[in-house]
JSON list of C-alpha atoms in Angstrom, two decimals:
[
{"chain": "A", "resi": 1, "resn": "UNK", "atom": "CA", "xyz": [-32.48, 19.37, 59.47]},
{"chain": "A", "resi": 2, "resn": "UNK", "atom": "CA", "xyz": [-29.96, 17.14, 57.81]},
{"chain": "A", "resi": 3, "resn": "UNK", "atom": "CA", "xyz": [-27.12, 16.12, 60.20]},
{"chain": "A", "resi": 4, "resn": "UNK", "atom": "CA", "xyz": [-23.61, 14.93, 59.21]},
{"chain": "A", "resi": 5, "resn": "UNK", "atom": "CA", "xyz": [-21.51, 13.40, 61.91]},
{"chain": "A", "resi": 6, "resn": "UNK", "atom": "CA", "xyz": [-17.75, 13.35, 61.48]},
{"chain": "A", "resi": 7, "resn": "UNK", "atom": "CA", "xyz": [-15.33, 11.40, 63.84]},
{"chain": "A", "resi": 8, "resn": "UNK", "atom": "CA", "xyz": [-12.99, 11.80, 65.18]},
{"chain": "A", "resi": 9, "resn": "UNK", "atom": "CA", "xyz": [-12.80, 15.62, 65.80]},
{"chain": "A", "resi": 10, "resn": "UNK", "atom": "CA", "xyz": [-9.11, 15.43, 66.39]},
{"chain": "A", "resi": 11, "resn": "UNK", "atom": "CA", "xyz": [-6.51, 12.79, 65.94]},
{"chain": "A", "resi": 12, "resn": "UNK", "atom": "CA", "xyz": [-2.59, 12.53, 66.42]},
{"chain": "A", "resi": 13, "resn": "UNK", "atom": "CA", "xyz": [-0.80, 9.81, 64.81]},
{"chain": "A", "resi": 14, "resn": "UNK", "atom": "CA", "xyz": [2.79, 8.86, 64.14]},
{"chain": "A", "resi": 15, "resn": "UNK", "atom": "CA", "xyz": [4.51, 9.38, 60.86]},
{"chain": "A", "resi": 16, "resn": "UNK", "atom": "CA", "xyz": [4.03, 6.29, 58.74]},
{"chain": "A", "resi": 17, "resn": "UNK", "atom": "CA", "xyz": [0.91, 5.14, 60.29]},
{"chain": "A", "resi": 18, "resn": "UNK", "atom": "CA", "xyz": [-2.66, 5.23, 58.77]},
{"chain": "A", "resi": 19, "resn": "UNK", "atom": "CA", "xyz": [-5.76, 7.08, 60.12]},
{"chain": "A", "resi": 20, "resn": "UNK", "atom": "CA", "xyz": [-9.35, 6.65, 59.35]},
{"chain": "A", "resi": 21, "resn": "UNK", "atom": "CA", "xyz": [-11.81, 9.43, 59.47]},
{"chain": "A", "resi": 22, "resn": "UNK", "atom": "CA", "xyz": [-15.69, 8.54, 59.33]},
{"chain": "A", "resi": 23, "resn": "UNK", "atom": "CA", "xyz": [-18.42, 10.58, 57.95]},
{"chain": "A", "resi": 24, "resn": "UNK", "atom": "CA", "xyz": [-22.11, 9.54, 58.78]},
{"chain": "A", "resi": 25, "resn": "UNK", "atom": "CA", "xyz": [-25.36, 11.07, 57.42]},
{"chain": "A", "resi": 26, "resn": "UNK", "atom": "CA", "xyz": [-27.54, 10.64, 60.55]},
{"chain": "A", "resi": 27, "resn": "UNK", "atom": "CA", "xyz": [-31.11, 11.37, 59.23]},
{"chain": "A", "resi": 28, "resn": "UNK", "atom": "CA", "xyz": [-30.97, 10.91, 55.52]},
{"chain": "A", "resi": 29, "resn": "UNK", "atom": "CA", "xyz": [-29.33, 8.74, 52.76]},
{"chain": "A", "resi": 30, "resn": "UNK", "atom": "CA", "xyz": [-26.33, 10.21, 51.11]},
{"chain": "A", "resi": 31, "resn": "UNK", "atom": "CA", "xyz": [-25.50, 8.77, 47.68]},
{"chain": "A", "resi": 32, "resn": "UNK", "atom": "CA", "xyz": [-22.92, 11.30, 47.24]},
{"chain": "A", "resi": 33, "resn": "UNK", "atom": "CA", "xyz": [-20.34, 12.57, 49.75]},
{"chain": "A", "resi": 34, "resn": "UNK", "atom": "CA", "xyz": [-17.43, 14.96, 49.55]},
{"chain": "A", "resi": 35, "resn": "UNK", "atom": "CA", "xyz": [-14.11, 15.19, 51.15]},
{"chain": "A", "resi": 36, "resn": "UNK", "atom": "CA", "xyz": [-12.32, 18.42, 51.66]},
{"chain": "A", "resi": 37, "resn": "UNK", "atom": "CA", "xyz": [-9.07, 19.56, 53.12]},
{"chain": "A", "resi": 38, "resn": "UNK", "atom": "CA", "xyz": [-8.71, 22.94, 54.61]},
{"chain": "A", "resi": 39, "resn": "UNK", "atom": "CA", "xyz": [-5.32, 24.76, 55.35]},
{"chain": "A", "resi": 40, "resn": "UNK", "atom": "CA", "xyz": [-5.28, 27.71, 57.85]},
{"chain": "A", "resi": 41, "resn": "UNK", "atom": "CA", "xyz": [-7.03, 30.75, 56.73]},
{"chain": "A", "resi": 42, "resn": "UNK", "atom": "CA", "xyz": [-7.89, 29.21, 53.42]},
{"chain": "A", "resi": 43, "resn": "UNK", "atom": "CA", "xyz": [-10.94, 28.16, 51.57]},
{"chain": "A", "resi": 44, "resn": "UNK", "atom": "CA", "xyz": [-12.04, 24.49, 51.44]},
{"chain": "A", "resi": 45, "resn": "UNK", "atom": "CA", "xyz": [-10.19, 22.44, 48.88]},
{"chain": "A", "resi": 46, "resn": "UNK", "atom": "CA", "xyz": [-12.19, 19.56, 47.39]},
{"chain": "A", "resi": 47, "resn": "UNK", "atom": "CA", "xyz": [-10.28, 16.35, 47.42]},
{"chain": "A", "resi": 48, "resn": "UNK", "atom": "CA", "xyz": [-12.62, 13.79, 46.05]},
{"chain": "A", "resi": 49, "resn": "UNK", "atom": "CA", "xyz": [-16.27, 12.95, 45.52]},
{"chain": "A", "resi": 50, "resn": "UNK", "atom": "CA", "xyz": [-17.59, 9.72, 47.09]},
{"chain": "A", "resi": 51, "resn": "UNK", "atom": "CA", "xyz": [-20.43, 7.87, 45.56]},
{"chain": "A", "resi": 52, "resn": "UNK", "atom": "CA", "xyz": [-22.07, 5.03, 47.16]},
{"chain": "A", "resi": 53, "resn": "UNK", "atom": "CA", "xyz": [-21.13, 1.67, 45.74]},
{"chain": "A", "resi": 54, "resn": "UNK", "atom": "CA", "xyz": [-18.63, 2.85, 43.20]},
{"chain": "A", "resi": 55, "resn": "UNK", "atom": "CA", "xyz": [-15.09, 4.38, 43.19]},
{"chain": "A", "resi": 56, "resn": "UNK", "atom": "CA", "xyz": [-14.40, 7.88, 44.34]},
{"chain": "A", "resi": 57, "resn": "UNK", "atom": "CA", "xyz": [-13.58, 10.56, 41.86]},
{"chain": "A", "resi": 58, "resn": "UNK", "atom": "CA", "xyz": [-10.47, 12.36, 42.90]},
{"chain": "A", "resi": 59, "resn": "UNK", "atom": "CA", "xyz": [-9.49, 15.90, 42.06]},
{"chain": "A", "resi": 60, "resn": "UNK", "atom": "CA", "xyz": [-6.38, 16.66, 40.08]},
{"chain": "A", "resi": 61, "resn": "UNK", "atom": "CA", "xyz": [-3.30, 16.50, 42.22]},
{"chain": "A", "resi": 62, "resn": "UNK", "atom": "CA", "xyz": [-4.81, 14.35, 44.94]},
{"chain": "A", "resi": 63, "resn": "UNK", "atom": "CA", "xyz": [-3.09, 11.04, 45.53]},
{"chain": "A", "resi": 64, "resn": "UNK", "atom": "CA", "xyz": [-5.56, 8.18, 45.31]},
{"chain": "A", "resi": 65, "resn": "UNK", "atom": "CA", "xyz": [-3.15, 5.79, 47.09]},
{"chain": "A", "resi": 66, "resn": "UNK", "atom": "CA", "xyz": [-2.61, 7.98, 50.04]},
{"chain": "A", "resi": 67, "resn": "UNK", "atom": "CA", "xyz": [-6.22, 9.15, 50.60]},
{"chain": "A", "resi": 68, "resn": "UNK", "atom": "CA", "xyz": [-8.52, 6.17, 50.35]},
{"chain": "A", "resi": 69, "resn": "UNK", "atom": "CA", "xyz": [-12.10, 6.77, 50.30]},
{"chain": "A", "resi": 70, "resn": "UNK", "atom": "CA", "xyz": [-14.72, 4.17, 50.83]},
{"chain": "A", "resi": 71, "resn": "UNK", "atom": "CA", "xyz": [-18.54, 4.73, 50.59]},
{"chain": "A", "resi": 72, "resn": "UNK", "atom": "CA", "xyz": [-19.91, 1.30, 51.28]},
{"chain": "A", "resi": 73, "resn": "UNK", "atom": "CA", "xyz": [-23.43, 2.42, 52.42]},
{"chain": "A", "resi": 74, "resn": "UNK", "atom": "CA", "xyz": [-25.72, 5.29, 51.91]},
{"chain": "A", "resi": 75, "resn": "UNK", "atom": "CA", "xyz": [-24.93, 6.76, 55.36]},
{"chain": "A", "resi": 76, "resn": "UNK", "atom": "CA", "xyz": [-21.19, 6.19, 55.62]},
{"chain": "A", "resi": 77, "resn": "UNK", "atom": "CA", "xyz": [-18.14, 7.35, 53.87]},
{"chain": "A", "resi": 78, "resn": "UNK", "atom": "CA", "xyz": [-14.67, 6.84, 55.17]},
{"chain": "A", "resi": 79, "resn": "UNK", "atom": "CA", "xyz": [-11.33, 8.63, 54.33]},
{"chain": "A", "resi": 80, "resn": "UNK", "atom": "CA", "xyz": [-8.15, 6.73, 55.29]},
{"chain": "A", "resi": 81, "resn": "UNK", "atom": "CA", "xyz": [-4.94, 8.70, 55.28]},
{"chain": "A", "resi": 82, "resn": "UNK", "atom": "CA", "xyz": [-2.27, 6.01, 54.54]},
{"chain": "A", "resi": 83, "resn": "UNK", "atom": "CA", "xyz": [1.43, 6.19, 55.56]},
{"chain": "A", "resi": 84, "resn": "UNK", "atom": "CA", "xyz": [0.71, 9.62, 57.06]},
{"chain": "A", "resi": 85, "resn": "UNK", "atom": "CA", "xyz": [3.46, 12.34, 56.99]},
{"chain": "A", "resi": 86, "resn": "UNK", "atom": "CA", "xyz": [3.72, 15.65, 58.69]},
{"chain": "A", "resi": 87, "resn": "UNK", "atom": "CA", "xyz": [2.66, 17.35, 55.50]},
{"chain": "A", "resi": 88, "resn": "UNK", "atom": "CA", "xyz": [-0.66, 15.55, 55.71]},
{"chain": "A", "resi": 89, "resn": "UNK", "atom": "CA", "xyz": [-1.40, 17.41, 58.86]},
{"chain": "A", "resi": 90, "resn": "UNK", "atom": "CA", "xyz": [-4.54, 19.37, 58.15]},
{"chain": "A", "resi": 91, "resn": "UNK", "atom": "CA", "xyz": [-8.27, 20.08, 58.80]},
{"chain": "A", "resi": 92, "resn": "UNK", "atom": "CA", "xyz": [-10.41, 17.46, 56.92]},
{"chain": "A", "resi": 93, "resn": "UNK", "atom": "CA", "xyz": [-14.07, 17.96, 56.36]},
{"chain": "A", "resi": 94, "resn": "UNK", "atom": "CA", "xyz": [-16.66, 15.81, 54.87]},
{"chain": "A", "resi": 95, "resn": "UNK", "atom": "CA", "xyz": [-19.99, 16.93, 53.27]},
{"chain": "A", "resi": 96, "resn": "UNK", "atom": "CA", "xyz": [-23.00, 15.10, 51.99]},
{"chain": "A", "resi": 97, "resn": "UNK", "atom": "CA", "xyz": [-25.51, 16.05, 49.37]},
{"chain": "A", "resi": 98, "resn": "UNK", "atom": "CA", "xyz": [-29.19, 15.85, 50.50]},
{"chain": "A", "resi": 99, "resn": "UNK", "atom": "CA", "xyz": [-32.57, 16.49, 49.16]},
{"chain": "A", "resi": 100, "resn": "UNK", "atom": "CA", "xyz": [-34.28, 15.45, 46.03]},
{"chain": "A", "resi": 101, "resn": "UNK", "atom": "CA", "xyz": [-34.32, 16.58, 42.45]},
{"chain": "A", "resi": 102, "resn": "UNK", "atom": "CA", "xyz": [-33.58, 20.33, 42.09]},
{"chain": "A", "resi": 103, "resn": "UNK", "atom": "CA", "xyz": [-34.25, 20.93, 45.80]},
{"chain": "A", "resi": 104, "resn": "UNK", "atom": "CA", "xyz": [-30.92, 19.80, 47.05]},
{"chain": "A", "resi": 105, "resn": "UNK", "atom": "CA", "xyz": [-28.36, 21.10, 49.46]},
{"chain": "A", "resi": 106, "resn": "UNK", "atom": "CA", "xyz": [-25.09, 20.23, 51.15]},
{"chain": "A", "resi": 107, "resn": "UNK", "atom": "CA", "xyz": [-24.61, 19.53, 54.90]},
{"chain": "A", "resi": 108, "resn": "UNK", "atom": "CA", "xyz": [-20.93, 19.57, 56.38]},
{"chain": "A", "resi": 109, "resn": "UNK", "atom": "CA", "xyz": [-19.53, 17.61, 59.19]},
{"chain": "A", "resi": 110, "resn": "UNK", "atom": "CA", "xyz": [-17.61, 19.14, 62.08]},
{"chain": "A", "resi": 111, "resn": "UNK", "atom": "CA", "xyz": [-14.24, 18.48, 60.62]},
{"chain": "A", "resi": 112, "resn": "UNK", "atom": "CA", "xyz": [-11.30, 16.41, 61.77]},
{"chain": "A", "resi": 113, "resn": "UNK", "atom": "CA", "xyz": [-7.98, 17.84, 62.86]},
{"chain": "A", "resi": 114, "resn": "UNK", "atom": "CA", "xyz": [-5.16, 15.66, 61.92]},
{"chain": "A", "resi": 115, "resn": "UNK", "atom": "CA", "xyz": [-1.76, 16.09, 63.28]},
{"chain": "A", "resi": 116, "resn": "UNK", "atom": "CA", "xyz": [1.09, 13.83, 62.21]},
{"chain": "A", "resi": 117, "resn": "UNK", "atom": "CA", "xyz": [4.05, 13.70, 64.47]},
{"chain": "B", "resi": 1, "resn": "UNK", "atom": "CA", "xyz": [-16.21, 28.76, 34.21]},
{"chain": "B", "resi": 2, "resn": "UNK", "atom": "CA", "xyz": [-16.13, 27.19, 37.76]},
{"chain": "B", "resi": 3, "resn": "UNK", "atom": "CA", "xyz": [-14.86, 30.19, 39.64]},
{"chain": "B", "resi": 4, "resn": "UNK", "atom": "CA", "xyz": [-16.69, 31.88, 42.46]},
{"chain": "B", "resi": 5, "resn": "UNK", "atom": "CA", "xyz": [-15.02, 35.19, 43.26]},
{"chain": "B", "resi": 6, "resn": "UNK", "atom": "CA", "xyz": [-15.53, 36.59, 46.80]},
{"chain": "B", "resi": 7, "resn": "UNK", "atom": "CA", "xyz": [-14.72, 40.04, 48.35]},
{"chain": "B", "resi": 8, "resn": "UNK", "atom": "CA", "xyz": [-13.60, 41.42, 50.64]},
{"chain": "B", "resi": 9, "resn": "UNK", "atom": "CA", "xyz": [-11.07, 39.06, 52.08]},
{"chain": "B", "resi": 10, "resn": "UNK", "atom": "CA", "xyz": [-11.64, 40.59, 55.43]},
{"chain": "B", "resi": 11, "resn": "UNK", "atom": "CA", "xyz": [-14.09, 42.93, 56.96]},
{"chain": "B", "resi": 12, "resn": "UNK", "atom": "CA", "xyz": [-14.31, 44.82, 60.21]},
{"chain": "B", "resi": 13, "resn": "UNK", "atom": "CA", "xyz": [-17.71, 46.18, 61.14]},
{"chain": "B", "resi": 14, "resn": "UNK", "atom": "CA", "xyz": [-18.87, 48.02, 64.20]},
{"chain": "B", "resi": 15, "resn": "UNK", "atom": "CA", "xyz": [-21.42, 46.36, 66.40]},
{"chain": "B", "resi": 16, "resn": "UNK", "atom": "CA", "xyz": [-25.01, 47.11, 65.21]},
{"chain": "B", "resi": 17, "resn": "UNK", "atom": "CA", "xyz": [-23.64, 47.96, 61.57]},
{"chain": "B", "resi": 18, "resn": "UNK", "atom": "CA", "xyz": [-24.41, 46.04, 58.34]},
{"chain": "B", "resi": 19, "resn": "UNK", "atom": "CA", "xyz": [-21.87, 43.64, 57.06]},
{"chain": "B", "resi": 20, "resn": "UNK", "atom": "CA", "xyz": [-21.91, 43.00, 53.22]},
{"chain": "B", "resi": 21, "resn": "UNK", "atom": "CA", "xyz": [-19.97, 40.40, 51.53]},
{"chain": "B", "resi": 22, "resn": "UNK", "atom": "CA", "xyz": [-20.14, 39.94, 47.77]},
{"chain": "B", "resi": 23, "resn": "UNK", "atom": "CA", "xyz": [-19.62, 37.00, 45.43]},
{"chain": "B", "resi": 24, "resn": "UNK", "atom": "CA", "xyz": [-19.63, 36.88, 41.57]},
{"chain": "B", "resi": 25, "resn": "UNK", "atom": "CA", "xyz": [-19.79, 33.71, 39.54]},
{"chain": "B", "resi": 26, "resn": "UNK", "atom": "CA", "xyz": [-19.17, 32.75, 35.87]},
{"chain": "B", "resi": 27, "resn": "UNK", "atom": "CA", "xyz": [-20.99, 29.56, 35.28]},
{"chain": "B", "resi": 28, "resn": "UNK", "atom": "CA", "xyz": [-24.63, 30.32, 34.21]},
{"chain": "B", "resi": 29, "resn": "UNK", "atom": "CA", "xyz": [-25.59, 26.82, 34.90]},
{"chain": "B", "resi": 30, "resn": "UNK", "atom": "CA", "xyz": [-25.25, 27.21, 38.71]},
{"chain": "B", "resi": 31, "resn": "UNK", "atom": "CA", "xyz": [-28.71, 27.11, 40.38]},
{"chain": "B", "resi": 32, "resn": "UNK", "atom": "CA", "xyz": [-27.83, 27.00, 44.01]},
{"chain": "B", "resi": 33, "resn": "UNK", "atom": "CA", "xyz": [-26.04, 29.62, 45.94]},
{"chain": "B", "resi": 34, "resn": "UNK", "atom": "CA", "xyz": [-25.50, 29.02, 49.64]},
{"chain": "B", "resi": 35, "resn": "UNK", "atom": "CA", "xyz": [-23.64, 31.05, 52.31]},
{"chain": "B", "resi": 36, "resn": "UNK", "atom": "CA", "xyz": [-21.71, 29.18, 55.01]},
{"chain": "B", "resi": 37, "resn": "UNK", "atom": "CA", "xyz": [-20.46, 30.47, 58.31]},
{"chain": "B", "resi": 38, "resn": "UNK", "atom": "CA", "xyz": [-17.26, 28.85, 59.76]},
{"chain": "B", "resi": 39, "resn": "UNK", "atom": "CA", "xyz": [-15.93, 29.24, 63.28]},
{"chain": "B", "resi": 40, "resn": "UNK", "atom": "CA", "xyz": [-12.24, 28.13, 64.04]},
{"chain": "B", "resi": 41, "resn": "UNK", "atom": "CA", "xyz": [-11.90, 24.42, 64.23]},
{"chain": "B", "resi": 42, "resn": "UNK", "atom": "CA", "xyz": [-15.45, 23.77, 62.99]},
{"chain": "B", "resi": 43, "resn": "UNK", "atom": "CA", "xyz": [-16.93, 22.67, 59.81]},
{"chain": "B", "resi": 44, "resn": "UNK", "atom": "CA", "xyz": [-18.91, 25.21, 57.75]},
{"chain": "B", "resi": 45, "resn": "UNK", "atom": "CA", "xyz": [-22.63, 25.58, 58.68]},
{"chain": "B", "resi": 46, "resn": "UNK", "atom": "CA", "xyz": [-25.26, 26.70, 56.27]},
{"chain": "B", "resi": 47, "resn": "UNK", "atom": "CA", "xyz": [-26.32, 30.18, 56.98]},
{"chain": "B", "resi": 48, "resn": "UNK", "atom": "CA", "xyz": [-28.73, 30.73, 54.13]},
{"chain": "B", "resi": 49, "resn": "UNK", "atom": "CA", "xyz": [-29.16, 29.78, 50.52]},
{"chain": "B", "resi": 50, "resn": "UNK", "atom": "CA", "xyz": [-31.03, 31.06, 47.45]},
{"chain": "B", "resi": 51, "resn": "UNK", "atom": "CA", "xyz": [-32.06, 29.69, 44.02]},
{"chain": "B", "resi": 52, "resn": "UNK", "atom": "CA", "xyz": [-32.06, 31.90, 41.11]},
{"chain": "B", "resi": 53, "resn": "UNK", "atom": "CA", "xyz": [-35.84, 32.04, 40.72]},
{"chain": "B", "resi": 54, "resn": "UNK", "atom": "CA", "xyz": [-35.86, 34.64, 43.46]},
{"chain": "B", "resi": 55, "resn": "UNK", "atom": "CA", "xyz": [-33.80, 38.08, 43.80]},
{"chain": "B", "resi": 56, "resn": "UNK", "atom": "CA", "xyz": [-33.85, 38.15, 47.55]},
{"chain": "B", "resi": 57, "resn": "UNK", "atom": "CA", "xyz": [-34.15, 35.81, 50.51]},
{"chain": "B", "resi": 58, "resn": "UNK", "atom": "CA", "xyz": [-34.31, 36.85, 54.17]},
{"chain": "B", "resi": 59, "resn": "UNK", "atom": "CA", "xyz": [-33.89, 34.85, 57.33]},
{"chain": "B", "resi": 60, "resn": "UNK", "atom": "CA", "xyz": [-33.72, 36.93, 60.51]},
{"chain": "B", "resi": 61, "resn": "UNK", "atom": "CA", "xyz": [-30.77, 39.29, 60.30]},
{"chain": "B", "resi": 62, "resn": "UNK", "atom": "CA", "xyz": [-29.28, 37.62, 57.26]},
{"chain": "B", "resi": 63, "resn": "UNK", "atom": "CA", "xyz": [-30.32, 38.53, 53.65]},
{"chain": "B", "resi": 64, "resn": "UNK", "atom": "CA", "xyz": [-29.06, 37.19, 50.25]},
{"chain": "B", "resi": 65, "resn": "UNK", "atom": "CA", "xyz": [-29.46, 39.52, 47.31]},
{"chain": "B", "resi": 66, "resn": "UNK", "atom": "CA", "xyz": [-29.10, 37.73, 43.97]},
{"chain": "B", "resi": 67, "resn": "UNK", "atom": "CA", "xyz": [-28.62, 39.52, 40.69]},
{"chain": "B", "resi": 68, "resn": "UNK", "atom": "CA", "xyz": [-28.95, 36.93, 37.80]},
{"chain": "B", "resi": 69, "resn": "UNK", "atom": "CA", "xyz": [-27.99, 39.21, 35.02]},
{"chain": "B", "resi": 70, "resn": "UNK", "atom": "CA", "xyz": [-24.85, 40.48, 36.70]},
{"chain": "B", "resi": 71, "resn": "UNK", "atom": "CA", "xyz": [-24.10, 37.01, 37.93]},
{"chain": "B", "resi": 72, "resn": "UNK", "atom": "CA", "xyz": [-23.65, 38.32, 41.46]},
{"chain": "B", "resi": 73, "resn": "UNK", "atom": "CA", "xyz": [-24.98, 37.60, 44.83]},
{"chain": "B", "resi": 74, "resn": "UNK", "atom": "CA", "xyz": [-24.29, 39.16, 48.28]},
{"chain": "B", "resi": 75, "resn": "UNK", "atom": "CA", "xyz": [-24.82, 38.42, 51.95]},
{"chain": "B", "resi": 76, "resn": "UNK", "atom": "CA", "xyz": [-26.09, 41.22, 54.15]},
{"chain": "B", "resi": 77, "resn": "UNK", "atom": "CA", "xyz": [-25.83, 40.74, 57.93]},
{"chain": "B", "resi": 78, "resn": "UNK", "atom": "CA", "xyz": [-27.95, 43.46, 59.60]},
{"chain": "B", "resi": 79, "resn": "UNK", "atom": "CA", "xyz": [-27.44, 44.56, 63.26]},
{"chain": "B", "resi": 80, "resn": "UNK", "atom": "CA", "xyz": [-24.17, 42.71, 63.31]},
{"chain": "B", "resi": 81, "resn": "UNK", "atom": "CA", "xyz": [-23.09, 41.43, 66.53]},
{"chain": "B", "resi": 82, "resn": "UNK", "atom": "CA", "xyz": [-19.75, 40.06, 68.05]},
{"chain": "B", "resi": 83, "resn": "UNK", "atom": "CA", "xyz": [-21.06, 36.52, 67.84]},
{"chain": "B", "resi": 84, "resn": "UNK", "atom": "CA", "xyz": [-21.19, 37.02, 64.07]},
{"chain": "B", "resi": 85, "resn": "UNK", "atom": "CA", "xyz": [-17.43, 37.20, 63.84]},
{"chain": "B", "resi": 86, "resn": "UNK", "atom": "CA", "xyz": [-16.38, 34.24, 61.77]},
{"chain": "B", "resi": 87, "resn": "UNK", "atom": "CA", "xyz": [-15.26, 33.34, 58.30]},
{"chain": "B", "resi": 88, "resn": "UNK", "atom": "CA", "xyz": [-17.80, 33.35, 55.72]},
{"chain": "B", "resi": 89, "resn": "UNK", "atom": "CA", "xyz": [-17.86, 31.49, 52.52]},
{"chain": "B", "resi": 90, "resn": "UNK", "atom": "CA", "xyz": [-20.14, 31.85, 49.40]},
{"chain": "B", "resi": 91, "resn": "UNK", "atom": "CA", "xyz": [-20.57, 28.89, 47.08]},
{"chain": "B", "resi": 92, "resn": "UNK", "atom": "CA", "xyz": [-22.51, 27.67, 44.00]},
{"chain": "B", "resi": 93, "resn": "UNK", "atom": "CA", "xyz": [-23.39, 24.48, 42.45]},
{"chain": "B", "resi": 94, "resn": "UNK", "atom": "CA", "xyz": [-25.33, 23.17, 39.43]},
{"chain": "B", "resi": 95, "resn": "UNK", "atom": "CA", "xyz": [-27.96, 20.40, 39.56]},
{"chain": "B", "resi": 96, "resn": "UNK", "atom": "CA", "xyz": [-26.96, 19.17, 36.16]},
{"chain": "B", "resi": 97, "resn": "UNK", "atom": "CA", "xyz": [-23.27, 19.56, 36.87]},
{"chain": "B", "resi": 98, "resn": "UNK", "atom": "CA", "xyz": [-20.82, 17.31, 38.58]},
{"chain": "B", "resi": 99, "resn": "UNK", "atom": "CA", "xyz": [-22.61, 17.86, 41.88]},
{"chain": "B", "resi": 100, "resn": "UNK", "atom": "CA", "xyz": [-19.72, 19.50, 43.59]},
{"chain": "B", "resi": 101, "resn": "UNK", "atom": "CA", "xyz": [-19.91, 22.88, 45.35]},
{"chain": "B", "resi": 102, "resn": "UNK", "atom": "CA", "xyz": [-17.64, 25.63, 44.20]},
{"chain": "B", "resi": 103, "resn": "UNK", "atom": "CA", "xyz": [-16.40, 27.85, 46.98]},
{"chain": "B", "resi": 104, "resn": "UNK", "atom": "CA", "xyz": [-15.37, 31.42, 47.18]},
{"chain": "B", "resi": 105, "resn": "UNK", "atom": "CA", "xyz": [-12.15, 32.41, 48.93]},
{"chain": "B", "resi": 106, "resn": "UNK", "atom": "CA", "xyz": [-13.81, 33.32, 52.23]},
{"chain": "B", "resi": 107, "resn": "UNK", "atom": "CA", "xyz": [-14.24, 36.58, 54.16]},
{"chain": "B", "resi": 108, "resn": "UNK", "atom": "CA", "xyz": [-13.04, 36.98, 57.74]},
{"chain": "B", "resi": 109, "resn": "UNK", "atom": "CA", "xyz": [-15.58, 39.16, 59.50]},
{"chain": "B", "resi": 110, "resn": "UNK", "atom": "CA", "xyz": [-14.77, 40.82, 62.81]},
{"chain": "B", "resi": 111, "resn": "UNK", "atom": "CA", "xyz": [-17.44, 42.60, 64.73]},
{"chain": "B", "resi": 112, "resn": "UNK", "atom": "CA", "xyz": [-15.98, 45.34, 67.15]},
{"chain": "B", "resi": 113, "resn": "UNK", "atom": "CA", "xyz": [-17.79, 46.76, 69.97]}
]
């Protein structure tokens, strides 16, 4: 089946620094990837939709300049949290849409636990 | 139009029993209804999914029941095991929509011995 690899699984960074999270589709090409944020005991909150070769589409309330998304190839999307602050600490999850036509589905990465100290 | 309502919020079932989680949607354009299982500290994993051309899909101990007219779908876990203890999310999407998944709020399932 489709596999999405997300790295790192855990990262601790100092306040004010930037951190990059990678999301790779290993056995399929993903023209569309998604980035989610999940708070403890809550559902996944979509942050942005990443389309290969074009600008990401951000959900309302998500700061574009803080959460930089790059989808430069059909197998890689990155999320960079810039000037991170403790309130950015969260669980970040990527997802990729796979399949063709109406026979599509979504595969999720294993998530990245970001802690900003 | 984009909401997916999930219930219950939490569920405790005895080992060997049947766990049932329900979801309701509003957008009639939805054409893909997956269920995801998530363990603490991990990303969601696809458990089972259904498309609206069938009313039921079964994979091992997991069954999705789909009622298109009522705009509802449910997950049944037969012979529930302690290893099934996790958070379950229903979701929905539309092929002709903006491609994103709309998630339910999640159900924390606990299977007790």
